[in-house]
XYZ file of C-alpha atoms in Angstrom:
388
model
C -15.239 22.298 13.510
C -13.342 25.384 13.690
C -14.325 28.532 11.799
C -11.757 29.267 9.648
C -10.588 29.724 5.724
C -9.833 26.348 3.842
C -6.182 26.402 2.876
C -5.278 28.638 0.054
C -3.283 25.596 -1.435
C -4.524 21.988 -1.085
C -1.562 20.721 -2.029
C -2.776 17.540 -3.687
C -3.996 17.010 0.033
C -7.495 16.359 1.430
C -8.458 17.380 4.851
C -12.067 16.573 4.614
C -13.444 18.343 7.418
C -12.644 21.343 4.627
C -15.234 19.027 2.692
C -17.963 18.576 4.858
C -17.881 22.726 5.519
C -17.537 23.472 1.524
C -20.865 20.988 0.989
C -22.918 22.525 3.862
C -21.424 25.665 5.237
C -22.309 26.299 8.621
C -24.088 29.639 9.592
C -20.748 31.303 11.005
C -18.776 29.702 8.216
C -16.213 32.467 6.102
C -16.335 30.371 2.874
C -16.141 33.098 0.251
C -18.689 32.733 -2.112
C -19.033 34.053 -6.329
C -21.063 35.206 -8.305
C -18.703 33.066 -11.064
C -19.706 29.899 -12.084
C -18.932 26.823 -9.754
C -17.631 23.922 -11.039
C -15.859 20.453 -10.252
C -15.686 16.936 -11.224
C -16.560 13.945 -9.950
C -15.560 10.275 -11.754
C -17.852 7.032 -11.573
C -17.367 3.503 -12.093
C -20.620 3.630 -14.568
C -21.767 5.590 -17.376
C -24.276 7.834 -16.569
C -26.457 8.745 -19.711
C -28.653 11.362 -17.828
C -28.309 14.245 -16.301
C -28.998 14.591 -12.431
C -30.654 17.123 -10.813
C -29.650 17.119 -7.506
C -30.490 19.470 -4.718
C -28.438 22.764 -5.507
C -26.161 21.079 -7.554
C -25.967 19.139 -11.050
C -24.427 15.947 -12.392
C -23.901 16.234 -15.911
C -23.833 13.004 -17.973
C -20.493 11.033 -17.744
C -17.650 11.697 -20.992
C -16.243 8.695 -21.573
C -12.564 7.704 -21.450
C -10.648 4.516 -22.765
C -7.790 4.277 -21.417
C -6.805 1.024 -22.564
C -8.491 -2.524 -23.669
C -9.167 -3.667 -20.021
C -9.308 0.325 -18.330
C -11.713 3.589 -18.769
C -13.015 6.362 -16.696
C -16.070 7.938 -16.503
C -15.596 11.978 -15.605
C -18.995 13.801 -14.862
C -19.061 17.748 -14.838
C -20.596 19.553 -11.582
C -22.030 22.973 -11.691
C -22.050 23.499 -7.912
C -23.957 26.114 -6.372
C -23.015 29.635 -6.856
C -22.175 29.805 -2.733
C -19.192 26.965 -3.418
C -17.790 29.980 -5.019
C -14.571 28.921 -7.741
C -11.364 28.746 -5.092
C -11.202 25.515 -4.282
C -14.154 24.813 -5.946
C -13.049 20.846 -6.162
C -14.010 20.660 -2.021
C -17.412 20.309 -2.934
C -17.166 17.506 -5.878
C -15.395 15.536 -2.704
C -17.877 15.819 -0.150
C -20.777 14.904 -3.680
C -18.551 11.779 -3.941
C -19.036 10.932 -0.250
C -22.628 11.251 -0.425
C -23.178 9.291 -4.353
C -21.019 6.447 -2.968
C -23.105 5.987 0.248
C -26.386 6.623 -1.452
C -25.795 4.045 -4.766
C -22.800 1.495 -3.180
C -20.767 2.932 -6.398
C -17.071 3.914 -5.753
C -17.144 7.507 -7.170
C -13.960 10.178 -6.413
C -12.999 13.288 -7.368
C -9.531 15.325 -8.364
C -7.501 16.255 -4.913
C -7.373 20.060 -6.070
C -9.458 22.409 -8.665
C -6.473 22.951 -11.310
C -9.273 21.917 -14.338
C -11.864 23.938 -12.305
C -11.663 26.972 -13.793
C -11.172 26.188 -17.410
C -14.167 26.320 -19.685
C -13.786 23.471 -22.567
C -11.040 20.891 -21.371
C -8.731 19.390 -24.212
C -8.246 15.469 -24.524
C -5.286 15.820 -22.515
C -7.204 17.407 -19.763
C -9.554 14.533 -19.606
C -6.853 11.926 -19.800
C -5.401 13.730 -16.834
C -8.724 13.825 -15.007
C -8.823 10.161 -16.011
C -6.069 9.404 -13.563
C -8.216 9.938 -10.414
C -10.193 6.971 -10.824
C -9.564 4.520 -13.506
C -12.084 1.668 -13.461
C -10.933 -2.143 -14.696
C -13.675 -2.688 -17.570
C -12.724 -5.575 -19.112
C -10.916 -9.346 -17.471
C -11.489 -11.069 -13.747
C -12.546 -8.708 -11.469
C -14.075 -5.871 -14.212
C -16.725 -3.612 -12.785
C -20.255 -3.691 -14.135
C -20.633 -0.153 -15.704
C -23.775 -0.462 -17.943
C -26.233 -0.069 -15.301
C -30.005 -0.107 -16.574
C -32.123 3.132 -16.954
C -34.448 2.211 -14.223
C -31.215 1.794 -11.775
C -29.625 4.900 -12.913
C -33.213 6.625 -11.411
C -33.215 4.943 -8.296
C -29.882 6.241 -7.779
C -30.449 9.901 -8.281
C -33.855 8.990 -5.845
C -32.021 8.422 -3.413
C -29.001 10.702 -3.686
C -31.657 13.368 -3.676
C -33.601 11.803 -0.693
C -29.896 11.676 1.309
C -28.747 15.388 0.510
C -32.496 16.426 1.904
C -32.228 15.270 4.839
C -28.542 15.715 5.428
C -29.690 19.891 5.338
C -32.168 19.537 7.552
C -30.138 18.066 10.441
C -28.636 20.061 12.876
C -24.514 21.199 11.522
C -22.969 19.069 14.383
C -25.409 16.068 13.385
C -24.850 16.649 10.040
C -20.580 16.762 10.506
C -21.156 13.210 12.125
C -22.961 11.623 9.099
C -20.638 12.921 6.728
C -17.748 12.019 8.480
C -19.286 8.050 9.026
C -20.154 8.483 5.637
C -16.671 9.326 4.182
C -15.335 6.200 6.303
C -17.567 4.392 4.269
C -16.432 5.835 0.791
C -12.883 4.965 1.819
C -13.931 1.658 2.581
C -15.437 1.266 -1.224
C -11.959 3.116 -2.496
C -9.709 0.754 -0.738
C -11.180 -2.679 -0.835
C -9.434 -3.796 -3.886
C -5.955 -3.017 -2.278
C -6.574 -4.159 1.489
C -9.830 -6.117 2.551
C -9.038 -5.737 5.847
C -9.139 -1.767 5.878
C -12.247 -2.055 4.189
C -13.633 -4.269 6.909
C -11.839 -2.168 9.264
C -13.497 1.136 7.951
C -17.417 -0.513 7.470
C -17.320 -1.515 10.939
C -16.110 1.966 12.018
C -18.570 3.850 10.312
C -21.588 1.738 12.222
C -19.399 2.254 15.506
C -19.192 5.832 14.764
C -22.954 6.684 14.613
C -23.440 3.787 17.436
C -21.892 6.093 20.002
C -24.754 8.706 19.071
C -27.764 6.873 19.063
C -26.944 4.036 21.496
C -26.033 5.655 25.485
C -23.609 3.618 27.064
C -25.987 3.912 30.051
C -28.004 0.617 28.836
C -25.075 -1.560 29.137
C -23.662 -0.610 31.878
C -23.767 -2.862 34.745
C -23.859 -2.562 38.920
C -22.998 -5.072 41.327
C -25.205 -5.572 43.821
C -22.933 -5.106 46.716
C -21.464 -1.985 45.330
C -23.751 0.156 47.704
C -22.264 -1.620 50.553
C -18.721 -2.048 49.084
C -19.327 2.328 49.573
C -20.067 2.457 52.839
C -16.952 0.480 53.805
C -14.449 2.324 51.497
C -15.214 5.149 53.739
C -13.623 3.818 56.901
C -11.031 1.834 54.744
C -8.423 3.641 52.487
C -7.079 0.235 50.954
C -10.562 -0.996 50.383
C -11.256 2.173 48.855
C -8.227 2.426 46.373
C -9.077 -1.686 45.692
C -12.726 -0.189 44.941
C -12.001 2.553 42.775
C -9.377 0.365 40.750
C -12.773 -2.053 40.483
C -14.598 0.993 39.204
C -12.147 1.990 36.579
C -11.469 -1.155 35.302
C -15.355 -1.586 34.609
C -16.245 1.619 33.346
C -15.953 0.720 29.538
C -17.890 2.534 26.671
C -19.485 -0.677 26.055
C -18.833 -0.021 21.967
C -19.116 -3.371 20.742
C -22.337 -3.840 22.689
C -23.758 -0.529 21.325
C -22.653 -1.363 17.935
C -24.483 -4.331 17.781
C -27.554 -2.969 19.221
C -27.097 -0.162 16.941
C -27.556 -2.522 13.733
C -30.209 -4.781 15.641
C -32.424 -1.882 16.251
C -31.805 0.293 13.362
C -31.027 -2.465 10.642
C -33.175 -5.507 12.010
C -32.744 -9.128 11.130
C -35.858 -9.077 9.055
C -35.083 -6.307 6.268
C -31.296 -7.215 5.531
C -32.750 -9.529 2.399
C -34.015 -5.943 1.096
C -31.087 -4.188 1.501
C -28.562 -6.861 -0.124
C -29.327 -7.928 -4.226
C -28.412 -10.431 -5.435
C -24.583 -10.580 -7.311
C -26.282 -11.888 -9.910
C -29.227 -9.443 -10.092
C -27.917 -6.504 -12.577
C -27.008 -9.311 -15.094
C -30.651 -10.731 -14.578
C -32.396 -7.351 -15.345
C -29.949 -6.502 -18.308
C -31.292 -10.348 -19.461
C -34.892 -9.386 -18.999
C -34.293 -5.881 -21.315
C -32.785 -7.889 -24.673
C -34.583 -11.241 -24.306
C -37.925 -13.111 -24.530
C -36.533 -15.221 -21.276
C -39.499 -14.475 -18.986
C -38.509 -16.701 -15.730
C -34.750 -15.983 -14.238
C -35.269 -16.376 -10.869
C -33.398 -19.783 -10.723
C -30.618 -17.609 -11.168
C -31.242 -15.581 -8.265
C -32.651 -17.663 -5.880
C -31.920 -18.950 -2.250
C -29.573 -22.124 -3.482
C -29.363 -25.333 -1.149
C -25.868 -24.624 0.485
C -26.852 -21.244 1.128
C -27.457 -19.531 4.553
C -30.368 -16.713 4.151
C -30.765 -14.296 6.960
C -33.736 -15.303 8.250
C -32.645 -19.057 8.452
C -30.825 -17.832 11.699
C -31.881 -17.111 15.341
C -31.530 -13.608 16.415
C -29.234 -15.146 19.230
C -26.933 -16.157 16.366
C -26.974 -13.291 14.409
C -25.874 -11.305 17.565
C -23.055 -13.878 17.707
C -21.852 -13.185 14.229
C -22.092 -9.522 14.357
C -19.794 -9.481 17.859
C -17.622 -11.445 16.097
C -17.228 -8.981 13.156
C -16.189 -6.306 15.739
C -13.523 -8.682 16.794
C -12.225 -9.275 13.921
C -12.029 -5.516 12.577
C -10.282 -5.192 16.502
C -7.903 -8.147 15.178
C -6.695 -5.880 12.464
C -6.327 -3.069 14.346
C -4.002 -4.520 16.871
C -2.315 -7.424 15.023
C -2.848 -6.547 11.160
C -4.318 -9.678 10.805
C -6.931 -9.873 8.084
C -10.575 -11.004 8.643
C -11.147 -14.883 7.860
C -13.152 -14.298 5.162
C -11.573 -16.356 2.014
C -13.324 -14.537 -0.829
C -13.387 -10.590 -0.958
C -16.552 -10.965 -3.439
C -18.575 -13.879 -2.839
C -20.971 -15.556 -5.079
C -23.141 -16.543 -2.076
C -25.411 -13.431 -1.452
C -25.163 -13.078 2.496
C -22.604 -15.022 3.703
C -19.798 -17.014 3.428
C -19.211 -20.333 5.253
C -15.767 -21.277 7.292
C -15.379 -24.775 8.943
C -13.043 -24.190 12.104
C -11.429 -26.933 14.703
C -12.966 -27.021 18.234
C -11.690 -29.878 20.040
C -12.279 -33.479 17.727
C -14.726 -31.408 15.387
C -15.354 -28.923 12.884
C -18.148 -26.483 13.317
C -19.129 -23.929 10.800
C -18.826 -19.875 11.265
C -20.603 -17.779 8.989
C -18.687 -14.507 7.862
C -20.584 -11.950 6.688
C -20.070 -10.720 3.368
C -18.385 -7.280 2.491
C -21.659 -6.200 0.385
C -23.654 -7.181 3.327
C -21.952 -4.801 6.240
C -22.205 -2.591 3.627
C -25.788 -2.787 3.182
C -26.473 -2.907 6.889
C -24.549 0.550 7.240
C -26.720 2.307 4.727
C -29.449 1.136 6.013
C -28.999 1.549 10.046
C -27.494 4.837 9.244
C -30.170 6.086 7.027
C -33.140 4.829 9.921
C -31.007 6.580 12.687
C -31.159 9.984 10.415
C -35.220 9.449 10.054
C -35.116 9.673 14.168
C -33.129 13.113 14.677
């Protein structure tokens, strides 16, 4: 990242790398900094009803908007650290959002400039404009669960505050490529609603993304066992040399869909995907358990006959599913076709089942579910940041 001044004028614009310097400044950075208070704001798809403390920064509990019977937004006040200084003060509620959304699996965004920044006490209107940035559907199909229990609420500031430590104790270049994965990630979350596909598209590119770090194309890459001799000849033959290197080019791939999955098979392992992946059913459950005598739920949550669990697979199949998620993220890339997944939320926890033709039968493919690639990011990601 180049040293140099954010723009004086976003612009209603977000160039993030801007972001990732205004959350973490590097030691040569020229962000000016304040003595003024810092402030932004950052919008949730819950209501927070505690304050968190995060590392240099605070998230003040959520003021709650209704915007309408079905819509409402949820606007928390930041008081940054004094070094975010108050010009462009909103750079720093942007990168937050990157990091709560990883950390929790909550969509959470902020304003595109600092226009409400600076003012002390903001008037209804100013909220209702704030509102804008992220209204959340709160009522009707497809409403977002926004009561989330105490004990949840905790875990997420746990582990927001667990992230943001370790993200300042990596290395600025190793920190710039989390952050960056990370906001592919947060897009993901922001534009799943509108186009499955790009969500797909940008879950799969945030594992690729940290894949080419930890995984060296060196351990895929393949020799023939003639190609010492196939040397030796191209030295007294120009056309078998030209017909050699073309062989050479044409083989010298990056190997990314190989290093992606081994990426998520060593860093995300078969085993612990059940941990990483509730239940869709589970919030309900626990808000159950709070207001009623019910002691036993777990019919509701468990493993149900038609079902595929992780560990009800071979490894050797879960290798196959996971190369075929790369292809199909490559699918939309090239051809804007969508993945064949035939529910963007599915009811089934892991998986969802397909039935395709091959020859006089049908055989079933299992599709990963959204909330599962999801889960497998966070959590390769996360055990690839415990290694640097």
């Amino acid at each position: 990242m180049s040293n140099k001044l954010p723009r004086a004028v976003t612009a209603d614009h977000i160039l993030f790398n801007e972001c990732i310097e205004a959350f973490r400044p590097s030691e040569s950075s020229p962000f000016p900094t304040s003595i003024d208070p810092s402030h932004s704001y950052i919008l949730t798809d819950f209501h927070l009803t505690n304050q968190w403390n995060l590392p240099e920064c605070t998230v003040l509990p959520s003021k709650d908007i209704s915007l309408s019977d079905f819509h409402s937004a949820f606007i928390c006040k930041i008081k940054n650290p004094e070094r975010s200084g108050i010009h462009n003060s909103h750079l720093y509620g942007i990168a937050l959002t990157t990091i709560i959304t990883f950390a929790t699996g909550r969509l959470c965004k902020s304003p595109r400039d600092d226009t409400l920044s600076h003012m002390g006490e903001l008037r209804e209107k100013d909220y209702f404009e704030l509102s804008l940035t992220h209204p959340v559907l709160v009522g009707g199909i497809g409403s977002v669960d926004t009561d989330i229990s105490e004990g949840n609420l905790q875990e997420f500031e746990a582990n927001i505050v667990d992230l943001i430590s370790k993200l300042n104790k990596l290395p600025h270049k190793k920190y710039t490529t989390i952050m960056e994965a990370m906001r592919l990630i947060h897009l993901s979350h922001a534009n799943k609603k509108d186009d499955f596909g790009l969500a797909y598209l940008l879950v799969i590119s945030a594992i690729e993304a940290v894949s080419q770090h930890a995984i060296k194309r060196d351990k895929f890459k393949k020799k023939h066992l003639k190609e010492t001799e196939w040397t030796s000849r191209a030295k007294l033959d120009e056309e078998f040399a030209e017909l050699l290197q073309a062989y050479i080019d044409a083989r010298s791939s990056k190997y990314l869909k190989e290093r992606y999955v081994n990426f998520i098979t060593t860093y995300a392992p078969q085993d612990r995907w059940e941990s990483a992946v509730p239940h869709p059913q589970q919030a309900h459950v626990d808000r159950v358990k709070v207001h009623s005598n019910i002691l036993n739920l777990d019919f509701i949550t468990k493993q149900q006959w038609h079902e595929k669990y992780p560990s009800d697979l071979k490894p050797e199949e879960i290798n196959e599913i996971l190369f075929a998620t790369y292809d199909h993220r490559s699918l939309f890339i090239h051809t804007g076709s969508q993945p064949p997944h035939e529910a963007p939320t599915s009811l089934n926890r892991f998986f969802q089942s397909k039935y395709i033709r091959k020859g006089d039968e049908y055989i079933e493919q299992l599709l990963p579910n959204y909330e599962l690639l999801v889960g497998i990011s966070r959590m390769s990601i996360l055990n690839w940041i415990d290694t640097l």
